XYZ file of C-alpha atoms in Angstrom:
769
model
C -138.103 137.107 11.724
C -135.857 138.794 14.470
C -132.468 138.547 15.113
C -130.133 137.480 17.857
C -128.614 139.493 19.941
C -124.621 140.241 19.223
C -123.598 138.763 22.488
C -124.772 135.539 22.069
C -123.313 135.210 18.140
C -120.455 136.186 19.474
C -120.472 133.972 22.468
C -121.604 130.960 19.854
C -118.782 131.899 17.432
C -116.347 131.321 20.309
C -117.793 127.961 21.592
C -117.225 126.944 17.658
C -113.507 127.595 17.601
C -112.741 126.310 20.853
C -115.035 122.959 19.862
C -113.007 122.964 16.804
C -109.233 123.701 18.465
C -110.110 120.817 20.840
C -112.203 118.463 19.046
C -110.958 118.476 15.626
C -107.154 117.418 16.875
C -108.548 114.194 18.523
C -111.096 113.408 15.891
C -109.472 113.773 12.186
C -108.250 111.370 11.335
C -103.966 111.157 12.046
C -102.716 107.245 10.145
C -99.260 108.399 10.682
C -99.168 107.918 14.527
C -100.771 104.509 14.336
C -98.157 103.682 11.462
C -95.449 104.943 13.950
C -96.552 103.112 16.854
C -96.242 99.923 14.704
C -92.954 100.320 13.918
C -90.373 97.575 14.858
C -88.289 97.405 17.454
C -84.939 95.377 18.444
C -85.114 92.133 20.225
C -82.850 91.728 23.248
C -82.318 87.985 23.963
C -81.746 87.337 27.829
C -80.032 84.375 29.451
C -82.475 82.819 32.346
C -80.564 85.123 34.783
C -81.536 88.521 32.430
C -77.814 88.602 31.245
C -78.258 89.830 27.852
C -76.719 87.517 25.059
C -77.636 89.578 22.268
C -79.273 92.621 20.408
C -80.591 92.191 17.377
C -81.831 95.339 15.584
C -85.095 96.299 14.183
C -86.669 94.914 10.378
C -85.438 98.037 9.518
C -81.346 97.392 10.376
C -81.791 100.536 13.075
C -80.441 100.337 16.617
C -83.652 100.405 18.613
C -85.010 99.212 21.823
C -88.239 99.369 24.003
C -88.409 100.448 27.183
C -91.703 101.484 29.153
C -91.628 104.567 30.812
C -92.092 102.863 34.377
C -88.675 101.479 33.481
C -86.545 104.652 32.717
C -84.819 106.009 35.525
C -86.670 109.145 37.191
C -83.180 111.315 37.309
C -82.839 110.488 33.118
C -86.636 111.771 32.989
C -85.714 114.694 34.488
C -82.665 115.484 32.642
C -84.017 115.095 29.064
C -87.277 116.917 29.998
C -84.442 119.866 31.404
C -82.544 119.474 28.320
C -85.321 120.235 25.580
C -88.508 121.274 27.167
C -88.623 122.762 30.928
C -92.229 123.643 30.478
C -92.997 120.131 28.967
C -96.331 119.433 31.752
C -97.594 123.223 31.250
C -98.620 123.548 27.743
C -100.600 121.829 25.095
C -98.084 120.898 22.638
C -96.644 124.195 21.488
C -95.233 126.281 24.317
C -96.141 129.679 23.626
C -93.790 131.667 25.976
C -90.540 129.858 24.134
C -91.828 130.675 20.855
C -91.789 134.535 21.671
C -88.717 133.976 23.696
C -87.354 132.211 20.469
C -88.906 134.918 18.181
C -86.916 137.741 19.967
C -84.139 135.930 20.004
C -83.912 135.254 16.395
C -84.991 138.935 15.611
C -82.108 140.484 17.647
C -80.086 138.260 15.985
C -81.151 138.969 12.328
C -80.909 135.361 12.290
C -82.318 131.931 13.220
C -79.944 131.310 16.721
C -82.992 129.464 18.909
C -85.845 127.358 18.299
C -88.795 126.607 20.099
C -89.466 122.959 19.803
C -91.087 121.015 22.585
C -90.845 117.519 23.214
C -94.451 117.167 21.691
C -93.324 118.900 18.468
C -90.175 116.542 17.968
C -92.164 113.624 18.720
C -94.439 115.165 15.913
C -91.105 115.493 13.906
C -90.337 111.984 14.142
C -94.003 110.657 12.842
C -94.161 113.199 10.062
C -91.497 114.148 8.232
C -92.147 118.474 7.378
C -90.519 120.574 5.186
C -88.169 123.337 6.442
C -89.294 127.116 6.678
C -92.481 128.726 8.720
C -95.026 125.874 7.104
C -93.262 123.032 8.309
C -92.796 124.649 11.907
C -97.180 125.035 11.398
C -97.138 121.619 10.106
C -95.161 120.755 13.597
C -97.145 122.495 15.960
C -100.839 121.019 14.273
C -99.387 117.674 14.599
C -98.126 118.532 18.561
C -101.587 119.292 19.070
C -103.162 116.444 17.647
C -100.866 114.317 19.892
C -101.818 115.980 22.628
C -105.329 115.531 21.887
C -104.659 111.809 21.880
C -102.102 110.962 24.167
C -101.231 111.233 27.732
C -98.064 113.315 28.686
C -96.706 110.054 30.077
C -97.555 108.436 26.155
C -95.594 111.323 24.375
C -92.719 110.910 26.771
C -92.334 107.456 26.417
C -92.296 107.291 22.789
C -90.444 110.168 22.470
C -87.840 108.953 25.036
C -87.992 105.639 22.859
C -87.446 107.046 19.093
C -84.949 109.682 19.844
C -82.745 110.050 16.970
C -78.620 109.802 18.599
C -76.896 109.273 15.559
C -74.543 106.310 14.525
C -77.781 104.523 13.452
C -78.922 103.958 17.124
C -82.898 105.363 18.360
C -84.158 105.554 21.837
C -82.768 105.804 25.248
C -82.490 102.080 25.953
C -80.618 101.191 22.792
C -78.153 104.329 23.795
C -77.547 103.409 26.859
C -76.450 100.131 26.304
C -74.272 101.391 22.912
C -72.180 103.422 24.999
C -72.470 101.982 28.610
C -72.899 98.857 27.723
C -75.690 98.561 30.920
C -79.017 98.009 30.916
C -81.470 101.154 31.117
C -82.900 100.080 34.636
C -78.726 101.033 35.223
C -78.619 104.397 33.565
C -77.518 106.855 36.771
C -77.801 110.674 36.328
C -73.886 110.904 35.347
C -74.087 109.230 32.429
C -77.571 110.235 31.732
C -76.415 113.680 31.118
C -74.217 113.166 28.867
C -76.433 111.395 26.633
C -79.327 114.226 26.787
C -76.988 116.813 25.283
C -76.641 114.289 21.927
C -79.683 115.205 20.610
C -78.837 118.812 20.014
C -75.833 117.875 18.111
C -75.197 113.767 17.594
C -72.096 114.629 15.289
C -69.874 116.748 17.945
C -71.735 115.703 21.525
C -71.558 112.044 21.191
C -68.992 110.840 23.685
C -67.871 107.881 22.055
C -66.087 110.063 19.069
C -66.051 113.432 21.505
C -65.884 112.837 24.984
C -64.131 116.028 25.828
C -66.965 118.318 24.090
C -69.622 115.811 25.338
C -68.854 116.282 29.240
C -68.657 120.309 28.807
C -72.129 120.232 27.274
C -73.446 117.902 30.068
C -71.680 120.284 32.460
C -73.041 123.178 31.350
C -76.518 121.196 31.415
C -76.240 119.995 34.897
C -75.242 123.120 36.649
C -77.402 123.749 39.929
C -78.065 120.018 40.126
C -75.117 119.176 42.104
C -73.695 116.364 39.526
C -69.908 115.359 40.101
C -67.739 117.419 37.354
C -65.317 113.824 37.669
C -68.221 111.684 37.632
C -69.019 113.228 34.331
C -65.968 113.217 33.021
C -65.498 109.888 34.217
C -68.845 108.963 32.140
C -67.694 110.076 28.944
C -64.254 108.223 29.321
C -66.208 105.363 29.935
C -68.400 106.047 26.720
C -65.374 106.268 24.797
C -64.022 103.050 25.514
C -64.138 100.434 22.606
C -63.327 96.988 24.432
C -66.288 96.248 26.628
C -68.176 93.633 24.819
C -71.433 94.509 26.954
C -71.579 97.525 24.617
C -72.521 95.046 22.078
C -72.786 91.707 23.471
C -72.853 88.549 21.068
C -72.647 85.911 23.260
C -74.213 82.006 22.116
C -74.440 83.388 18.217
C -75.705 80.034 16.901
C -77.982 79.837 20.154
C -79.423 83.471 19.629
C -79.955 83.177 16.085
C -82.382 80.401 16.422
C -83.986 82.476 18.463
C -84.053 85.260 16.289
C -86.107 83.039 13.834
C -88.838 82.563 16.819
C -89.601 86.509 16.110
C -89.276 86.680 12.102
C -92.930 87.714 11.956
C -91.861 90.973 13.781
C -94.315 91.468 17.128
C -96.566 94.308 17.475
C -95.131 97.845 18.198
C -95.360 99.203 21.799
C -99.274 100.698 21.833
C -99.844 96.857 22.919
C -99.527 96.050 26.782
C -96.990 93.335 26.472
C -94.765 94.794 24.389
C -91.803 94.540 26.939
C -92.018 90.952 26.890
C -92.534 90.703 23.456
C -89.068 92.691 22.686
C -87.408 90.904 25.342
C -86.441 87.347 25.218
C -85.767 85.152 28.528
C -84.380 82.084 27.573
C -83.485 79.173 29.403
C -79.798 79.409 28.318
C -77.189 79.323 31.134
C -74.500 81.952 30.444
C -72.189 80.786 32.685
C -71.780 77.402 32.075
C -72.182 78.494 28.085
C -68.727 80.266 28.550
C -67.090 77.538 30.679
C -68.301 74.840 27.918
C -66.875 77.154 25.041
C -63.740 77.302 26.974
C -63.157 73.872 27.268
C -64.047 73.148 24.073
C -61.305 75.760 22.770
C -58.933 74.259 25.513
C -59.478 70.361 23.838
C -59.452 71.717 20.066
C -56.055 73.607 20.671
C -54.249 70.024 21.135
C -56.030 68.430 18.180
C -54.767 70.689 15.355
C -52.387 67.904 14.107
C -55.116 65.646 14.258
C -57.574 67.428 11.446
C -60.108 67.867 14.844
C -60.693 71.597 14.581
C -64.269 72.236 15.467
C -66.730 70.905 17.987
C -70.640 71.196 18.925
C -72.153 70.934 22.763
C -75.699 70.805 23.895
C -76.831 70.393 27.374
C -80.582 70.507 28.689
C -82.508 69.906 31.678
C -83.993 66.033 31.713
C -87.390 67.170 34.004
C -87.962 70.245 31.542
C -85.928 69.415 28.320
C -84.599 73.218 28.522
C -81.462 74.307 27.110
C -78.423 75.092 29.612
C -75.541 75.017 26.835
C -75.708 75.420 23.350
C -72.399 75.606 21.249
C -72.617 75.551 17.617
C -68.802 75.892 17.030
C -66.007 76.417 18.104
C -65.634 80.286 17.012
C -68.159 81.918 15.149
C -65.721 83.959 13.809
C -63.841 81.419 12.106
C -65.053 81.614 7.965
C -62.061 79.024 7.326
C -63.507 76.350 9.712
C -67.108 76.912 8.720
C -67.483 78.928 11.982
C -71.074 79.789 11.661
C -72.448 76.297 10.750
C -74.527 75.110 13.638
C -73.006 71.975 14.545
C -76.131 71.045 17.013
C -77.652 70.660 13.678
C -75.286 69.672 11.669
C -76.019 65.311 10.533
C -73.128 63.135 11.159
C -72.285 59.645 11.643
C -72.688 58.732 14.823
C -70.817 55.493 15.433
C -71.749 53.820 18.792
C -73.843 56.540 19.942
C -76.912 54.422 18.277
C -76.067 51.385 20.738
C -78.001 52.388 23.755
C -81.353 52.662 21.414
C -80.790 49.840 20.245
C -80.110 47.920 23.419
C -83.308 49.081 24.716
C -85.537 48.165 21.770
C -84.158 44.638 22.255
C -85.146 44.558 25.691
C -88.629 45.638 24.560
C -88.615 43.018 21.911
C -88.021 40.255 24.888
C -84.253 40.102 25.411
C -82.836 39.631 28.981
C -79.767 41.781 30.228
C -78.872 37.976 31.371
C -78.704 36.812 27.761
C -75.346 35.611 25.921
C -74.451 37.397 22.968
C -71.523 36.067 20.632
C -68.708 38.272 20.542
C -66.887 36.159 17.126
C -65.762 36.524 13.698
C -69.593 36.918 11.753
C -71.040 37.650 8.484
C -73.955 39.858 8.303
C -76.747 40.388 5.787
C -77.845 39.101 2.445
C -75.506 39.083 -0.656
C -72.294 41.133 -0.295
C -70.623 39.859 3.063
C -70.541 42.269 5.856
C -68.293 41.254 8.266
C -67.746 44.068 11.848
C -64.870 44.208 14.077
C -64.574 45.415 17.261
C -62.244 49.087 17.621
C -59.512 46.602 19.676
C -59.680 44.375 16.801
C -60.258 41.393 19.083
C -62.972 38.645 19.756
C -64.708 37.942 23.117
C -66.370 35.017 22.891
C -69.783 34.786 24.600
C -70.473 38.315 26.242
C -73.463 39.110 28.773
C -76.043 41.633 27.111
C -74.590 44.246 29.593
C -70.900 43.940 28.988
C -71.849 44.202 25.156
C -73.538 47.541 25.415
C -70.962 48.904 28.344
C -67.870 48.032 26.413
C -69.721 49.279 22.842
C -69.116 45.913 21.294
C -69.653 46.118 17.439
C -70.208 42.234 16.597
C -73.240 41.913 19.579
C -74.632 45.366 18.599
C -75.335 43.884 15.001
C -76.062 40.269 15.762
C -78.966 42.107 17.884
C -80.247 44.310 15.488
C -80.464 41.415 13.043
C -82.767 39.968 15.585
C -84.963 42.721 15.702
C -84.778 44.119 12.270
C -83.560 47.214 10.198
C -87.018 48.141 9.594
C -88.307 47.964 13.043
C -85.326 50.138 14.762
C -85.509 52.728 12.240
C -89.000 53.205 13.084
C -87.763 53.214 16.455
C -85.546 55.856 16.216
C -88.459 58.082 14.334
C -90.352 57.252 17.673
C -87.159 58.845 19.371
C -87.586 62.255 17.724
C -85.305 61.038 15.209
C -86.318 62.939 12.366
C -83.174 62.243 10.188
C -83.586 58.744 9.973
C -87.033 59.216 9.096
C -85.986 60.783 5.703
C -83.913 57.843 4.690
C -86.071 55.024 5.940
C -84.844 51.717 4.233
C -81.192 52.334 3.339
C -79.332 52.053 6.141
C -78.824 48.059 6.189
C -77.231 46.286 9.832
C -74.808 48.920 9.352
C -77.247 51.226 11.532
C -76.415 49.181 14.515
C -72.701 51.045 14.298
C -73.899 54.249 13.697
C -73.883 54.561 9.833
C -77.380 57.001 9.652
C -76.907 60.649 9.621
C -78.405 62.304 12.998
C -78.305 65.272 14.670
C -76.501 66.291 18.263
C -79.937 68.091 19.107
C -81.423 64.435 18.668
C -78.637 62.493 20.230
C -79.058 64.300 23.250
C -82.981 64.623 23.341
C -83.204 60.575 22.663
C -80.393 59.674 25.213
C -82.536 62.018 27.910
C -85.091 59.939 27.720
C -83.094 57.170 29.776
C -82.951 59.090 33.230
C -86.683 60.378 32.691
C -87.788 56.707 32.739
C -88.832 56.021 28.808
C -90.147 59.429 27.670
C -89.094 62.750 25.612
C -88.758 65.818 26.893
C -89.524 69.049 24.760
C -86.935 70.981 24.580
C -87.516 74.318 26.009
C -85.580 77.782 24.749
C -87.509 79.949 26.606
C -88.114 80.576 30.480
C -92.039 81.867 29.253
C -92.285 80.142 26.130
C -94.934 81.688 23.662
C -96.915 79.841 21.305
C -94.098 79.427 18.773
C -90.585 77.569 19.811
C -87.948 78.015 17.674
C -87.092 74.199 17.485
C -87.617 72.073 14.442
C -90.959 71.128 13.450
C -92.548 67.780 15.176
C -91.763 64.807 12.644
C -95.950 63.528 12.358
C -93.853 60.137 12.907
C -92.134 61.226 16.192
C -93.940 60.932 19.683
C -95.251 63.901 21.166
C -93.174 65.053 24.364
C -94.186 62.950 27.460
C -95.111 60.366 25.630
C -93.717 56.951 26.762
C -91.366 55.438 23.863
C -89.650 52.557 26.308
C -90.705 50.939 28.831
C -89.659 52.115 32.366
C -87.883 48.600 32.599
C -85.791 49.235 29.157
C -85.072 52.884 30.955
C -83.715 52.088 34.118
C -81.645 48.655 32.671
C -79.997 51.204 30.079
C -79.161 53.950 32.607
C -77.903 51.159 34.899
C -76.122 49.303 32.481
C -74.227 52.802 31.106
C -73.221 54.023 34.661
C -71.902 50.485 35.702
C -67.794 50.853 35.772
C -67.241 47.475 35.730
C -69.155 46.189 32.834
C -67.350 48.808 30.885
C -63.541 47.563 31.545
C -63.473 44.919 28.591
C -63.670 47.689 25.888
C -62.532 50.459 28.173
C -60.406 49.976 30.620
C -60.793 51.993 33.805
C -61.881 54.538 31.528
C -60.717 57.432 34.115
C -62.432 60.233 32.042
C -65.681 58.558 32.522
C -64.918 57.954 36.512
C -67.189 60.905 38.014
C -67.119 61.063 41.519
C -71.022 61.348 40.852
C -73.594 58.769 39.660
C -73.248 59.432 35.962
C -74.150 57.476 32.814
C -71.887 58.097 29.410
C -71.820 56.346 25.903
C -69.419 57.523 23.349
C -68.780 57.343 19.927
C -66.625 57.254 16.548
C -67.729 57.256 13.171
C -66.364 54.822 10.559
C -63.476 57.230 8.919
C -62.995 58.880 12.275
C -64.308 61.878 10.513
C -66.314 62.596 14.262
C -65.906 61.764 17.830
C -68.918 62.140 20.198
C -70.054 61.615 23.938
C -72.757 61.470 25.708
C -73.391 61.889 29.331
C -76.348 62.249 31.756
C -77.129 62.654 35.536
C -80.178 62.410 36.671
C -81.091 66.118 36.333
C -79.011 66.692 32.806
C -78.191 65.137 29.557
C -74.738 66.351 27.612
C -73.926 65.714 24.213
C -70.643 66.708 22.917
C -69.565 66.511 19.188
C -65.699 67.055 17.784
C -64.306 67.017 14.423
C -64.797 68.930 11.145
C -67.227 70.377 8.938
C -65.184 69.179 5.717
C -65.379 65.613 6.182
C -61.537 65.149 6.070
C -60.554 61.665 8.210
C -59.047 62.745 11.453
C -55.335 61.979 11.775
C -54.412 59.432 14.416
C -56.330 58.227 16.886
C -58.174 60.716 18.878
C -60.349 58.785 20.642
C -63.804 59.043 22.291
C -62.431 59.955 25.365
C -61.905 63.394 24.480
C -65.299 64.582 24.208
C -66.096 62.485 27.204
C -63.816 64.428 29.397
C -65.594 67.590 28.312
C -68.833 65.524 28.654
C -67.965 64.565 32.161
C -66.726 68.305 33.123
C -69.622 69.624 31.800
C -71.982 67.386 33.618
C -70.175 68.790 37.104
C -70.090 71.986 36.171
C -74.019 71.761 35.445
C -74.672 69.526 39.168
C -72.762 72.429 40.625
C -74.246 75.395 39.240
C -77.738 73.031 40.671
C -76.286 72.610 44.234
C -76.148 74.580 47.282
C -76.067 78.503 47.019
C -72.265 78.054 48.403
C -71.528 76.081 45.371
C -70.678 71.961 45.101
C -72.583 69.007 44.363
C -75.790 67.864 46.257
C -74.957 64.707 48.053
C -78.057 64.563 49.988
C -80.333 64.115 46.553
C -79.486 60.836 44.401
C -77.718 62.193 41.013
C -78.305 59.283 39.078
C -80.947 56.401 40.414
C -82.535 53.922 37.954
C -86.258 53.328 39.241
C -87.071 49.692 38.446
C -90.187 48.575 38.028
C -92.438 46.080 40.296
C -92.193 43.482 37.150
C -88.414 43.449 37.757
C -86.246 41.501 40.234
C -82.777 41.016 41.062
C -81.264 37.464 40.200
C -77.744 36.372 40.871
C -76.484 34.894 37.547
C -73.412 33.266 35.820
C -71.365 35.681 35.168
C -70.114 33.523 31.906
C -73.117 32.214 30.813
C -75.599 34.570 32.199
C -78.233 31.581 33.809
C -79.080 31.422 36.876
C -75.843 31.250 39.339
C -75.494 27.688 40.865
C -73.136 25.641 43.154
C -70.230 25.277 40.070
C -70.643 28.933 38.999
C -67.118 30.350 39.976
C -67.828 34.073 39.403
C -71.499 35.495 39.640
C -73.278 38.956 39.433
C -76.607 40.404 40.202
C -78.860 41.455 37.716
C -82.457 42.880 37.328
C -84.076 40.572 34.732
C -87.858 40.532 34.403
C -90.264 38.143 36.542
C -91.376 36.334 33.363
C -87.611 35.770 32.132
C -85.735 34.544 34.812
C -83.338 31.934 34.002
C -82.400 28.109 34.059
C -79.863 27.217 36.110
C -76.849 27.130 34.494
C -75.705 24.285 32.359
C -72.047 25.589 31.304
C -70.335 24.678 34.551
C -69.919 21.476 36.480
C -68.112 18.334 37.342
C -65.227 18.707 34.358
C -64.270 21.715 32.138
C -66.745 24.470 31.019
C -69.032 23.336 28.350
C -69.430 26.107 25.802
C -72.237 26.181 23.160
C -70.719 24.637 19.527
C -69.992 27.795 17.662
C -67.547 28.941 20.199
C -65.081 26.158 19.308
C -62.775 27.711 17.181
C -62.985 30.809 19.534
C -61.547 27.993 22.628
C -59.494 26.146 20.829
C -57.242 28.793 18.789
C -57.027 30.628 22.142
C -56.245 27.488 23.968
C -58.790 28.218 26.638
C -59.841 25.746 29.051
C -63.319 24.248 28.511
C -65.020 22.059 25.487
C -68.349 22.560 23.217
C -71.244 20.863 23.578
C -71.578 18.803 20.595
C -75.196 18.703 18.737
C -75.094 16.418 16.207
C -74.019 16.699 12.713
C -71.267 19.190 11.343
C -71.782 22.255 9.631
C -69.980 25.115 8.206
C -70.089 28.497 10.042
C -68.107 30.673 7.837
C -68.394 31.592 5.163
C -72.163 32.373 4.790
C -73.827 30.645 1.176
C -74.708 33.057 -0.745
C -72.021 36.006 0.275
C -70.003 37.728 -2.183
C -66.062 38.538 -1.622
C -63.926 41.415 -2.805
C -59.922 41.113 -3.737
C -58.054 43.665 -2.460
C -56.354 44.935 -5.108
C -53.513 46.215 -3.385
C -52.264 43.190 -2.366
C -51.376 39.953 -4.578
C -54.079 37.446 -5.183
C -51.842 34.517 -3.351
C -51.455 36.273 -0.441
C -55.174 36.311 0.085
C -57.688 34.099 1.873
C -60.804 33.069 3.135
C -61.132 31.570 6.630
C -62.983 28.358 6.910
C -64.934 28.155 10.268
C -66.728 25.068 10.871
C -68.480 23.253 13.909
C -69.314 19.773 15.094
C -66.806 17.978 12.553
C -64.231 15.369 14.238
C -60.626 16.970 14.020
C -59.098 16.282 10.567
C -62.224 16.664 8.680
C -61.483 16.830 5.113
C -61.994 20.120 2.906
C -62.938 20.197 -0.810
C -63.350 23.391 -3.186
C -64.120 23.234 -6.674
C -64.471 19.677 -6.417
C -60.294 19.391 -5.554
C -59.275 18.152 -2.021
C -57.334 21.727 -0.129
C -56.145 20.254 2.986
C -57.719 19.409 6.663
C -59.612 21.494 9.665
C -57.187 22.025 12.191
C -58.112 21.559 15.962
C -59.800 24.769 16.168
C -62.311 23.250 13.238
C -60.858 26.123 10.886
C -59.011 25.939 7.507
C -57.480 29.023 5.888
C -58.795 28.649 1.937
C -56.688 30.286 -1.143
C -59.171 32.672 -2.906
C -59.645 32.777 -6.528
C -62.095 35.136 -8.465
C -65.423 33.203 -9.634
C -68.183 31.307 -8.358
C -67.001 28.786 -5.250
C -68.194 25.872 -3.435
C -66.741 24.842 -0.082
C -67.259 20.810 1.002
C -66.180 19.660 4.259
C -66.727 16.179 5.203
C -65.430 14.020 8.390
C -64.717 10.294 8.879
C -67.911 9.903 10.760
C -69.967 10.993 7.895
C -71.103 14.045 8.425
C -70.611 16.776 5.491
C -71.591 20.470 4.631
C -71.239 22.908 1.890
C -71.749 26.381 0.993
C -71.466 28.498 -2.246
C -70.268 32.103 -2.682
C -68.629 33.965 -5.048
C -65.415 36.090 -5.286
C -65.126 39.335 -7.346
């Protein structure tokens, strides 16, 4: 067998070595590189205009932001390469010229005075920690060869610049640029970049935040022959040392950004994915300018209410068409631990007072009520068993009140009257369909007090539900991001609530409630001129106050935006004095004005060419001229009339209250007319009956008052004047001209009988405890 010539053997050996040199680094496994590329990065949360709200650290607690290479300024690239590896583009991972020069310098000095680490070797050291000494250096060199075999120069540079350890728990050029200068990486100029380029040499000495003079001196040495201004470098060093710039550690809208962080709690994949830049930056729908204005206005209002125990507040504003969240104020101050500053008032459940009434009236319209219907605003007992007797905020009774006026003036008794007729359960289900998941959790526990807001709901639920009116009857899905991912940070939608965009009420009900709540004349009965609600642009409002005055609310909307404001305290303490819901209403009106101006012309101001709030009534409704008192079709004798949008199927009959002689009221208004000396008479309907108290009721004596000082009002209808009143079989007295008798109370079962000379009689039974 003949032997191969020696030259061929030598050539084969050389080829094998060359193959091993180039193929082994590429083919041998490198799991550490894959792990490094998968490591987490921080989350940059921006407002809709790109202003940074907050930068959250990576999951391991390090301040580390990802920046694609194409977003890093060319000047910064040049300076960092000059500082660390001038022949970066001319070696394969190990710079043999630098190795030889470093060895010669170290030999002459008799100690290690210079290293020869390339950028690729530094990256290798970040990926895999090697031991000290020659063995560690050889390992780094081998890893550098593996990196060069697998990655392009651009990929190596990108990974290195995003992982440089700068000290102070900061890694990567983007994070260090923000931490020292308060600007995004795109705004890193050469005078700032050269200061950062020298830090990795000795972070404890050359960090301009702690040692600006030493940092500037090192930067000037690096920048020789580059034409950089010494004054500019000195100025940049002083800028880096200043600690009074919030942009260096932005912390805006903390409750909002915390909620957004939950969206990315699963840690998105590392930067080897093409979409990594988008994953590590969230462009939200929030407007920081409007957010700051809302926070300042809330703080100003609260500063004047400290004595009233109104110490906190929350604000939510959304865009109606898209559901985009524009303002999200969770509390007056995140840092006020004494007042629960970290509690998110947008999501906390509180009693909303009258803010639920618009939804009740919308349900009533869809159940067949008409805006021309007259509702009794009279002393009334509701419920079974224990008596429930609501009163209006101003402690007055207004007699017959049209549907429109009752809602616009937020009268309590007509609201409870409506709820009894549509049903508590039906209203609970309706609220759940409007997105009130808090009501779903307490179904069946509210009673007729639900009309006055005894359910605990969130500001977020109220704002989203209220926006259904200017939207024509459908709910928006709240949008938190300009480019929303598959997961949204909002609460999961209840299976009982309606999907976004689905109509939850008729367009007629939505248009009419919008029209009523923007009707300044109709709210006069309850609120007077209400200057806080008198905006120069079309708007609708609803205010509310919790039963014990712990919470005051306001909801407001235009055609474009809906705003909700809550004020009170998180401790549940009763507010001292009557602060009134006009305070949050004023704040809501101011914020709506700011929102509209932000949506206006480039020069600012409101857009007058576009109607800001114009309800669109469906074809099945028409405007009818009605009697302002009876709500019936206006006749020639009606002294006051009003125009009302009424469904064609509910057009009222001509007014029967006005004609020759005094006004003829229904019999239930007998005592209201007589006790207030109003002109008019009632339409007698036959046999007398007792209106109050209601049979089966239970009343309780007030232990703080003498028993003899407590009495019960007996109110009757259609008895002749002077009818006799009996209690326990004994004659007590007779009715007055208003058909009323005041009965002293005694504990135990009671039976009251009333009879007159015409033979009419009626009785009721109740209990006093």
